[in-house]
Amino acid sequence: MTLPRELESMIVLPADRRYPMLRSTFTRTCRPAMVMLPANTAEVVAALRFARDQDLPVAVRSGGHGPAGRASNDGGVVIDLSRLDDVRVLDRSRRLVRVGPGARWATVARELSPQGLAISSGDHGNVGVGGSSISGGIGWLARHWGMTVDHVRAAEVVLADGRIVRADASTEPDLFWAIRGAGVGVGIVTALEIEAAELRDVGVIRMTLLADREGEAIRRLVTYMTGAPRELSAAGMLMPYGGEAILSTTAVYAGDDVRLMRKAVAPLRHLSSGLIKQHIQRVPYSALLPCEQLEPNTGQRPGTTTNGLLHAMTPPAAEAISAAVFAPTPTLIQLRSAGGAINDVPPDATAFAHRNHEVLVIGSVFPPQDSGALDTLWDEIAPHMDGSYFGFESRPDAAAFRRCFPGATGDRVLELWRRYDPDEIFRPPGL
Ligand SMILES: Cc1cc2nc3c(=O)[nH]c(=O)nc-3n(C[C@H](O)[C@H](O)[C@H](O)COP(=O)(O)OP(=O)(O)OC[C@H]3O[C@@H](n4cnc5c(N)ncnc54)[C@H](O)[C@@H]3O)c2cc1C
């Protein structure tokens, strides 16, 4: 294969010393034929055209944190957007920020902090802007400010045929609908305009509690969070701990009034009688997504992940979730606040349709446990769930697709994926 001269400067081949740091994703070790590092939209078009002319499979990568590991491949071309990482305030009065998909949330938080702005994103600083802004983005400001997709106001997209289009509420409205939840199958998003929140400091409470087999601690957590002030969002990790289990919870209060913050978090102490430790702090929002979390993705965390959404944590649901952690298979269960501002958005306004839930439950197993081990545990949990989130599915097969995009939403997603990507360049296989 002859490499066109104009592309040479952006191509990283297996013999290149940068290749080991660029070939993989967070969850998967891969061997692409080449990684392309375009520096602007025109170079993304050139990279895509080259891959299509050579008939090579294409993987698009922003941060490489997707659990499915689809941001790389074996034998194909990876279009790595890490050089498209600009963060620029376009209009301070409208809090409108232009962000490159290759930026990581740690960098975005650091750049916006001096301006008193924050974008509601995920909870980990190394996650890429691109993948999360087109699938969801549920994090520390979820109940207060909604998800990332809820505040995307426009996107620049390179379509499968190489055209560059702007998608917003009035231009390409169908494409704009699809990229807010189902953006993996329509093209390559090369820039996003996102409305930020006015936010400087936040309150953080970190607590570790003993969790019970019956699931009473997690049921109390979700029940309290459902009626808690909207400034409060929480994430809990349920983990085996000897023969017991612990619930490690971080709650974030989106505001700097210490009195209100203490009042909002006080009931969390009583989730279980076994409070092991608790710590409350007031910090800049950017401290939640520290730059120390930035690292290359080299397949360091293989595993299988699935998830489900719940309207309410009923006693049977809580018991089924807890049982997974007390089972002999080592399993990580995460609970994340949904609800609040997320539910202010009508279900058909974006391709993320789940707008009447209160909690997202994520289950993961890691080697030597395989996907079958997770399925066995999840079979008991799944009947309590209603829908799931594409960004936390490591196996985006047809069944997962319908859980993530139920009913008419799924039909519309498939229709738009076919319309914008007729040759199935971007679409996950089998969908
Ligand atoms: C440790 C960890 C923590 C996480 N925490 C959260 C969290 O708190 N909240 C949350 O909502 N999610 C979270 N996630 C899930 C994560 O947000 C999603 O998986 C997201 O897709 C990752 O974005 P990325 O840019 O890093 O992904 P990538 O792996 O680069 O991409 C994911 C998918 O999107 C496609 N894609 C990427 N960029 C583009 C683009 N610019 N245009 C078109 N398609 C593109 C890729 O081809 C791939 O199919 C977490 C994941 C991990 C591993």
Coordinates of C-alpha atoms and ligand atoms in Angstrom, one line a residue:
M1 CA 0.0 0.0 0.0
T2 CA 1.4 3.4 -1.0
L3 CA 0.8 6.1 1.6
P4 CA -0.2 9.5 0.1
R5 CA 2.5 12.1 0.8
E6 CA 0.1 14.6 2.3
L7 CA -1.0 12.1 4.9
E8 CA 2.5 10.9 5.9
S9 CA 2.9 13.4 8.8
M10 CA -0.2 12.1 10.6
I11 CA 0.2 8.4 10.1
V12 CA 1.6 6.2 12.9
L13 CA 2.7 2.7 11.7
P14 CA 3.5 -0.3 13.9
A15 CA 7.2 0.4 13.7
D16 CA 6.8 3.9 15.0
R17 CA 7.9 4.4 18.6
R18 CA 4.5 6.1 19.4
Y19 CA 2.5 3.1 18.2
P20 CA 2.4 1.2 21.6
M21 CA 0.8 4.2 23.3
L22 CA -1.7 4.7 20.5
R23 CA -2.9 1.3 19.3
S24 CA -5.2 0.2 22.2
T25 CA -8.1 1.5 24.2
F26 CA -8.8 1.4 28.0
T27 CA -10.3 -2.0 27.8
R28 CA -8.8 -3.7 24.7
T29 CA -5.3 -4.3 23.4
C30 CA -5.4 -3.9 19.6
R31 CA -3.2 -4.1 16.5
P32 CA -4.5 -1.6 13.9
A33 CA -2.6 -1.3 10.6
M34 CA -2.2 2.4 11.3
V35 CA -3.3 5.2 13.6
M36 CA -4.0 8.5 12.0
L37 CA -3.6 11.7 14.0
P38 CA -5.4 14.5 12.1
A39 CA -4.9 18.0 13.5
N40 CA -8.0 19.6 11.9
T41 CA -11.3 18.7 10.3
A42 CA -9.9 18.7 6.7
E43 CA -7.3 16.1 7.8
V44 CA -10.1 14.0 9.4
V45 CA -11.8 14.1 5.9
A46 CA -8.5 13.1 4.3
A47 CA -7.9 10.3 6.8
L48 CA -11.5 8.9 6.3
R49 CA -11.2 9.1 2.5
F50 CA -7.9 7.2 2.5
A51 CA -9.3 4.4 4.8
R52 CA -12.4 4.1 2.5
D53 CA -10.3 4.1 -0.7
Q54 CA -8.2 1.3 0.8
D55 CA -11.3 -0.6 1.9
L56 CA -9.9 -0.8 5.5
P57 CA -12.1 -0.9 8.6
V58 CA -12.3 2.4 10.4
A59 CA -12.3 3.0 14.1
V60 CA -12.9 6.5 15.5
R61 CA -11.3 7.5 18.8
S62 CA -11.7 10.4 21.1
G63 CA -10.6 9.4 24.6
G64 CA -10.6 5.6 24.1
H65 CA -12.5 5.0 27.3
G66 CA -15.6 3.3 25.8
P67 CA -16.1 -0.1 27.5
A68 CA -16.8 -1.8 24.1
G69 CA -13.3 -1.0 23.0
R70 CA -14.6 0.1 19.5
A71 CA -12.1 3.1 19.4
S72 CA -9.5 0.8 17.9
N73 CA -9.4 -2.4 15.8
D74 CA -7.2 -5.1 14.4
G75 CA -5.8 -4.5 10.9
G76 CA -7.7 -1.3 10.1
V77 CA -7.3 2.4 10.4
V78 CA -7.8 4.3 13.7
I79 CA -8.7 7.9 13.3
D80 CA -7.5 9.3 16.6
L81 CA -8.9 12.7 17.4
S82 CA -6.6 13.5 20.3
R83 CA -5.1 16.5 18.5
L84 CA -8.6 18.1 18.2
D85 CA -8.6 19.0 21.9
D86 CA -9.2 22.7 21.8
V87 CA -11.4 24.2 24.7
R88 CA -12.6 27.8 23.9
V89 CA -15.3 29.9 25.5
L90 CA -17.2 31.2 22.5
D91 CA -19.7 33.4 24.3
R92 CA -19.3 34.0 28.1
S93 CA -22.7 35.6 28.5
R94 CA -24.4 32.4 27.0
R95 CA -21.8 30.2 28.7
L96 CA -21.2 28.6 25.3
V97 CA -18.0 26.6 25.0
R98 CA -16.5 25.0 21.9
V99 CA -14.7 21.8 22.7
G100 CA -12.7 19.4 20.5
P101 CA -13.8 15.7 20.8
G102 CA -10.2 14.7 21.6
A103 CA -10.1 16.8 24.8
R104 CA -10.4 14.8 28.1
W105 CA -12.8 16.0 30.8
A106 CA -9.9 16.7 33.2
T107 CA -8.5 19.3 30.8
V108 CA -11.9 20.8 30.1
A109 CA -12.6 21.2 33.8
R110 CA -9.1 22.8 34.3
E111 CA -9.6 25.2 31.4
L112 CA -13.1 26.3 32.4
S113 CA -12.5 26.6 36.2
P114 CA -10.9 30.1 36.1
Q115 CA -13.9 31.3 34.3
G116 CA -16.3 30.0 36.9
L117 CA -17.8 27.5 34.4
A118 CA -18.2 23.7 34.4
I119 CA -19.6 21.2 31.9
S120 CA -21.7 18.4 33.3
S121 CA -19.7 15.3 32.2
G122 CA -18.7 11.9 33.5
D123 CA -16.9 11.3 36.7
H124 CA -13.4 10.4 35.4
G125 CA -10.9 13.0 34.1
N126 CA -9.4 10.6 31.4
V127 CA -12.8 10.0 29.6
G128 CA -12.9 11.6 26.2
V129 CA -15.3 14.5 25.3
G130 CA -16.2 12.9 22.0
G131 CA -17.5 9.5 23.0
S132 CA -19.3 10.7 26.1
S133 CA -20.9 13.8 24.5
I134 CA -22.5 11.7 21.8
S135 CA -23.8 8.9 24.1
G136 CA -24.8 10.6 27.4
G137 CA -22.4 11.9 30.0
I138 CA -23.8 11.1 33.5
G139 CA -21.7 12.5 36.3
W140 CA -21.2 14.8 39.3
L141 CA -23.7 17.4 38.1
A142 CA -26.4 14.9 36.8
R143 CA -29.3 15.9 39.0
H144 CA -28.4 19.6 39.1
W145 CA -27.6 20.2 35.5
G146 CA -28.5 17.1 33.5
M147 CA -26.2 15.1 31.1
T148 CA -23.6 16.3 28.7
V149 CA -25.9 15.5 25.7
D150 CA -28.6 17.8 27.3
H151 CA -26.4 20.8 26.8
V152 CA -24.9 20.1 23.4
R153 CA -26.1 23.0 21.3
A154 CA -24.3 22.2 18.0
A155 CA -21.8 19.8 16.5
E156 CA -19.5 19.7 13.4
V157 CA -19.7 16.3 11.8
V158 CA -17.7 14.6 9.0
L159 CA -20.2 12.3 7.3
A160 CA -19.3 9.0 5.8
D161 CA -19.1 10.5 2.3
G162 CA -16.6 13.1 3.5
R163 CA -19.0 16.1 3.7
I164 CA -18.5 18.4 6.6
V165 CA -21.9 19.5 8.1
R166 CA -23.0 21.6 11.1
A167 CA -25.8 20.0 13.1
D168 CA -27.9 22.1 15.5
A169 CA -31.6 22.7 16.2
S170 CA -32.3 24.3 12.9
T171 CA -29.6 22.9 10.6
E172 CA -29.7 19.1 10.1
P173 CA -32.1 18.6 13.0
D174 CA -32.3 14.8 12.5
L175 CA -28.6 14.5 12.7
F176 CA -28.6 16.8 15.8
W177 CA -31.1 14.6 17.4
A178 CA -29.1 11.4 16.7
I179 CA -25.7 12.8 17.9
R180 CA -27.2 13.4 21.4
G181 CA -27.3 9.8 22.5
A182 CA -26.7 7.7 19.4
G183 CA -23.8 9.6 17.8
V184 CA -21.6 6.5 17.2
G185 CA -23.4 5.6 14.0
V186 CA -23.7 8.8 12.0
G187 CA -20.3 10.2 11.3
I188 CA -17.2 11.7 13.0
V189 CA -17.9 14.5 15.4
T190 CA -15.0 17.0 15.0
A191 CA -16.3 19.8 17.3
L192 CA -19.0 20.4 19.9
E193 CA -20.6 23.6 21.2
I194 CA -21.8 22.9 24.7
E195 CA -23.6 25.1 27.2
A196 CA -21.7 25.2 30.5
A197 CA -23.0 25.7 34.0
E198 CA -22.1 28.7 36.2
L199 CA -20.2 26.8 38.9
R200 CA -17.0 27.3 40.9
D201 CA -16.8 25.3 44.1
V202 CA -18.7 22.2 45.1
G203 CA -19.1 20.3 48.3
V204 CA -17.9 16.7 48.3
I205 CA -18.7 14.1 50.9
R206 CA -17.0 10.7 50.8
M207 CA -18.3 7.9 52.9
T208 CA -17.6 4.3 53.4
L209 CA -20.3 2.1 54.9
L210 CA -20.8 -1.5 55.6
A211 CA -23.4 -2.8 53.2
D212 CA -26.0 -5.5 54.1
R213 CA -27.0 -8.6 52.2
E214 CA -30.6 -7.4 52.0
G215 CA -29.7 -4.2 50.2
E216 CA -31.1 -1.9 52.8
A217 CA -28.2 0.5 52.6
I218 CA -28.4 1.0 48.8
R219 CA -32.2 1.2 49.0
R220 CA -31.9 4.0 51.5
L221 CA -29.3 5.7 49.4
V222 CA -31.5 5.8 46.3
T223 CA -34.6 6.6 48.2
Y224 CA -32.9 9.6 49.9
M225 CA -31.4 10.8 46.6
T226 CA -34.7 10.7 44.8
G227 CA -36.1 13.4 47.1
A228 CA -32.8 15.2 47.9
P229 CA -32.1 18.8 46.8
R230 CA -31.2 18.8 43.1
E231 CA -27.8 20.2 43.8
L232 CA -26.9 16.8 45.2
S233 CA -25.7 13.9 42.9
A234 CA -24.2 10.7 44.2
A235 CA -22.2 7.7 43.0
G236 CA -21.8 4.6 45.1
M237 CA -19.5 1.6 44.6
L238 CA -20.5 -1.7 46.1
M239 CA -17.6 -4.0 46.6
P240 CA -16.9 -7.3 48.4
Y241 CA -14.9 -6.8 51.6
G242 CA -13.8 -10.1 53.1
G243 CA -17.0 -11.9 53.8
E244 CA -18.9 -8.6 53.9
A245 CA -19.5 -5.8 51.4
I246 CA -18.8 -2.1 51.6
L247 CA -20.6 0.8 49.9
S248 CA -18.2 3.6 49.1
T249 CA -20.2 6.7 48.2
T250 CA -19.2 10.1 46.9
A251 CA -21.8 12.7 46.8
V252 CA -21.3 16.1 45.2
Y253 CA -23.2 19.2 46.1
A254 CA -23.3 21.7 43.2
G255 CA -23.1 24.9 45.2
D256 CA -20.8 26.6 47.7
D257 CA -23.2 27.4 50.6
V258 CA -21.6 25.2 53.3
R259 CA -24.7 25.3 55.5
L260 CA -27.0 24.0 52.8
M261 CA -24.4 21.5 51.7
R262 CA -24.1 20.0 55.2
K263 CA -27.9 19.9 55.5
A264 CA -28.2 18.1 52.2
V265 CA -25.7 15.4 53.0
A266 CA -26.5 14.9 56.7
P267 CA -29.1 12.1 56.1
L268 CA -26.5 10.1 54.1
R269 CA -24.7 9.2 57.4
H270 CA -27.7 7.1 58.4
L271 CA -27.8 4.8 55.4
S272 CA -26.2 2.0 57.5
S273 CA -25.2 1.5 61.1
G274 CA -21.7 0.6 59.9
L275 CA -20.2 4.0 59.0
I276 CA -16.5 3.3 58.5
K277 CA -15.4 6.8 57.6
Q278 CA -16.7 10.1 56.3
H279 CA -15.0 13.2 54.9
I280 CA -16.6 16.5 53.8
Q281 CA -14.7 19.1 51.7
R282 CA -15.3 22.2 49.6
V283 CA -13.3 22.1 46.4
P284 CA -13.2 23.6 42.9
Y285 CA -15.3 21.5 40.5
S286 CA -12.0 20.7 38.6
A287 CA -10.7 18.9 41.7
L288 CA -13.3 16.2 41.0
L289 CA -11.7 15.4 37.6
P290 CA -8.0 15.9 38.3
C291 CA -5.3 16.0 35.6
E292 CA -3.5 13.2 37.5
Q293 CA -6.1 10.9 36.0
L294 CA -4.8 11.6 32.5
E295 CA -2.9 8.5 31.1
P296 CA -2.5 6.7 27.8
N297 CA -4.9 3.9 27.2
T298 CA -3.0 0.7 26.7
G299 CA -5.6 -2.0 27.3
Q300 CA -5.0 -1.6 31.0
R301 CA -8.5 -2.5 32.2
P302 CA -10.0 -5.4 30.3
G303 CA -13.4 -6.5 31.6
T304 CA -17.1 -6.9 30.8
T305 CA -19.6 -4.2 31.7
T306 CA -23.4 -3.9 31.5
N307 CA -25.9 -1.6 33.1
G308 CA -29.5 -0.9 33.7
L309 CA -31.8 2.0 34.8
L310 CA -34.3 1.9 37.6
H311 CA -37.3 4.1 38.4
A312 CA -37.1 3.3 42.1
M313 CA -35.0 1.0 44.2
T314 CA -37.6 -1.5 45.4
P315 CA -36.6 -4.0 48.1
P316 CA -36.5 -6.9 45.6
A317 CA -34.3 -4.9 43.2
A318 CA -32.0 -3.9 46.1
E319 CA -31.7 -7.5 47.3
A320 CA -30.9 -8.7 43.8
I321 CA -28.2 -6.1 43.3
S322 CA -26.6 -6.8 46.7
A323 CA -26.6 -10.5 46.1
A324 CA -24.3 -10.0 43.2
V325 CA -21.6 -8.5 45.5
F326 CA -22.0 -11.2 48.1
A327 CA -21.7 -14.0 45.4
P328 CA -18.4 -15.8 45.0
T329 CA -17.7 -14.1 41.7
P330 CA -15.8 -10.8 42.4
T331 CA -18.1 -8.1 40.9
L332 CA -18.1 -4.4 41.0
I333 CA -21.5 -2.7 41.2
Q334 CA -21.8 1.0 40.7
L335 CA -24.8 3.1 41.4
R336 CA -25.1 6.6 39.9
S337 CA -27.7 9.3 40.4
A338 CA -30.0 9.8 37.4
G339 CA -33.2 11.8 37.8
G340 CA -33.3 15.5 38.7
A341 CA -32.5 17.7 35.7
I342 CA -32.1 14.7 33.5
N343 CA -35.8 14.0 33.8
D344 CA -36.7 17.6 32.7
V345 CA -35.9 16.7 29.1
P346 CA -38.7 15.1 27.1
P347 CA -37.9 11.5 26.1
D348 CA -38.1 12.2 22.4
A349 CA -36.0 15.4 22.4
T350 CA -32.7 13.5 22.0
A351 CA -31.7 9.9 21.2
F352 CA -31.2 9.3 25.0
A353 CA -34.8 8.5 25.8
H354 CA -34.6 7.5 29.5
R355 CA -36.2 10.4 31.3
N356 CA -38.0 9.0 34.2
H357 CA -35.4 7.0 36.1
E358 CA -33.6 7.7 39.4
V359 CA -30.5 5.5 39.3
L360 CA -28.1 3.9 36.9
V361 CA -26.7 0.5 38.0
I362 CA -23.5 -0.6 36.4
G363 CA -22.1 -4.1 36.8
S364 CA -18.5 -5.1 35.8
V365 CA -16.3 -8.2 36.1
F366 CA -12.6 -8.3 35.3
P367 CA -10.3 -11.2 34.3
P368 CA -10.1 -14.0 35.2
Q369 CA -13.9 -13.6 35.4
D370 CA -15.4 -13.6 31.9
S371 CA -18.6 -12.2 30.4
G372 CA -20.5 -15.5 31.2
A373 CA -19.9 -14.8 34.9
L374 CA -21.4 -11.3 34.6
D375 CA -24.4 -12.7 32.7
T376 CA -25.1 -15.2 35.4
L377 CA -25.2 -12.5 38.1
W378 CA -27.0 -10.0 35.9
D379 CA -29.8 -12.5 35.0
E380 CA -31.1 -11.9 38.6
I381 CA -30.8 -8.1 38.3
A382 CA -32.1 -7.6 34.8
P383 CA -35.8 -8.2 35.5
H384 CA -35.8 -5.2 37.8
M385 CA -34.3 -2.9 35.2
D386 CA -35.9 -0.7 32.6
G387 CA -33.6 0.4 29.9
S388 CA -29.8 0.9 29.8
Y389 CA -27.2 3.4 28.8
F390 CA -25.1 2.8 25.6
G391 CA -21.9 4.4 27.1
F392 CA -21.6 1.6 29.7
E393 CA -22.3 -1.4 27.5
S394 CA -19.2 -3.4 26.6
R395 CA -21.2 -5.6 24.3
P396 CA -23.4 -3.4 22.1
D397 CA -25.3 -6.2 20.4
A398 CA -28.9 -6.1 19.2
A399 CA -30.4 -6.9 22.6
A400 CA -28.4 -4.1 24.3
F401 CA -29.3 -1.7 21.5
R402 CA -33.0 -2.2 22.2
R403 CA -32.5 -1.7 25.9
C404 CA -30.6 1.5 25.2
F405 CA -32.9 2.8 22.5
P406 CA -36.4 1.4 23.2
G407 CA -39.3 1.4 20.9
A408 CA -39.7 4.3 18.5
T409 CA -36.4 5.8 19.6
G410 CA -34.5 2.7 18.4
D411 CA -36.4 2.7 15.1
R412 CA -35.5 6.3 14.5
V413 CA -31.8 5.7 15.5
L414 CA -31.6 2.8 13.0
E415 CA -33.3 4.9 10.2
L416 CA -30.8 7.8 10.8
W417 CA -27.8 5.5 11.0
R418 CA -28.8 4.0 7.6
R419 CA -29.5 7.5 6.1
Y420 CA -26.2 9.1 7.2
D421 CA -24.0 6.0 7.0
P422 CA -25.4 3.8 4.2
D423 CA -22.2 1.8 3.8
E424 CA -22.0 1.0 7.6
I425 CA -18.6 2.5 8.1
F426 CA -19.3 3.6 11.7
R427 CA -22.2 1.4 12.9
P428 CA -21.5 -1.2 15.5
P429 CA -21.5 -4.6 13.8
G430 CA -24.7 -6.6 13.9
L431 CA -26.9 -3.5 14.5
Ligands
LIG1 C1 -13.2 4.5 33.9 C2 -14.5 5.0 33.1 C3 -15.3 5.9 33.7 C4 -16.5 6.3 33.1 N1 -17.3 7.2 33.7 C5 -18.4 7.6 33.1 C6 -19.3 8.6 33.7 O1 -19.0 9.0 34.8 N2 -20.4 8.9 33.1 C7 -20.7 8.5 31.8 O2 -21.7 8.9 31.3 N3 -19.9 7.6 31.2 C8 -18.7 7.2 31.8 N4 -18.0 6.2 31.2 C9 -18.4 5.8 29.9 C10 -17.9 6.7 28.8 O3 -18.4 8.0 29.0 C11 -18.3 6.3 27.4 O4 -18.0 5.0 27.2 C12 -17.7 7.2 26.4 O5 -18.2 6.8 25.1 C13 -16.3 7.3 26.4 O6 -15.8 8.4 25.6 P1 -14.4 8.4 24.9 O7 -14.3 9.5 24.0 O8 -13.3 8.2 25.9 O9 -14.6 7.0 24.1 P2 -14.0 6.3 22.9 O10 -13.6 4.9 23.4 O11 -13.0 7.1 22.1 O12 -15.3 6.1 21.9 C14 -16.4 5.4 22.3 C15 -17.3 5.2 21.1 O13 -17.7 6.4 20.5 C16 -17.1 6.5 19.2 N5 -16.6 7.9 19.0 C17 -15.7 8.4 19.8 N6 -15.5 9.7 19.5 C18 -16.3 9.9 18.4 C19 -16.5 11.0 17.6 N7 -15.8 12.2 17.8 N8 -17.4 11.0 16.6 C20 -18.1 9.8 16.4 N9 -17.9 8.7 17.1 C21 -17.0 8.7 18.1 C22 -16.0 5.5 19.1 O14 -15.8 5.0 17.8 C23 -16.6 4.4 20.0 O15 -17.5 3.6 19.3 C24 -16.8 5.8 31.8 C25 -16.0 4.8 31.2 C26 -14.8 4.4 31.9 C27 -13.9 3.4 31.2

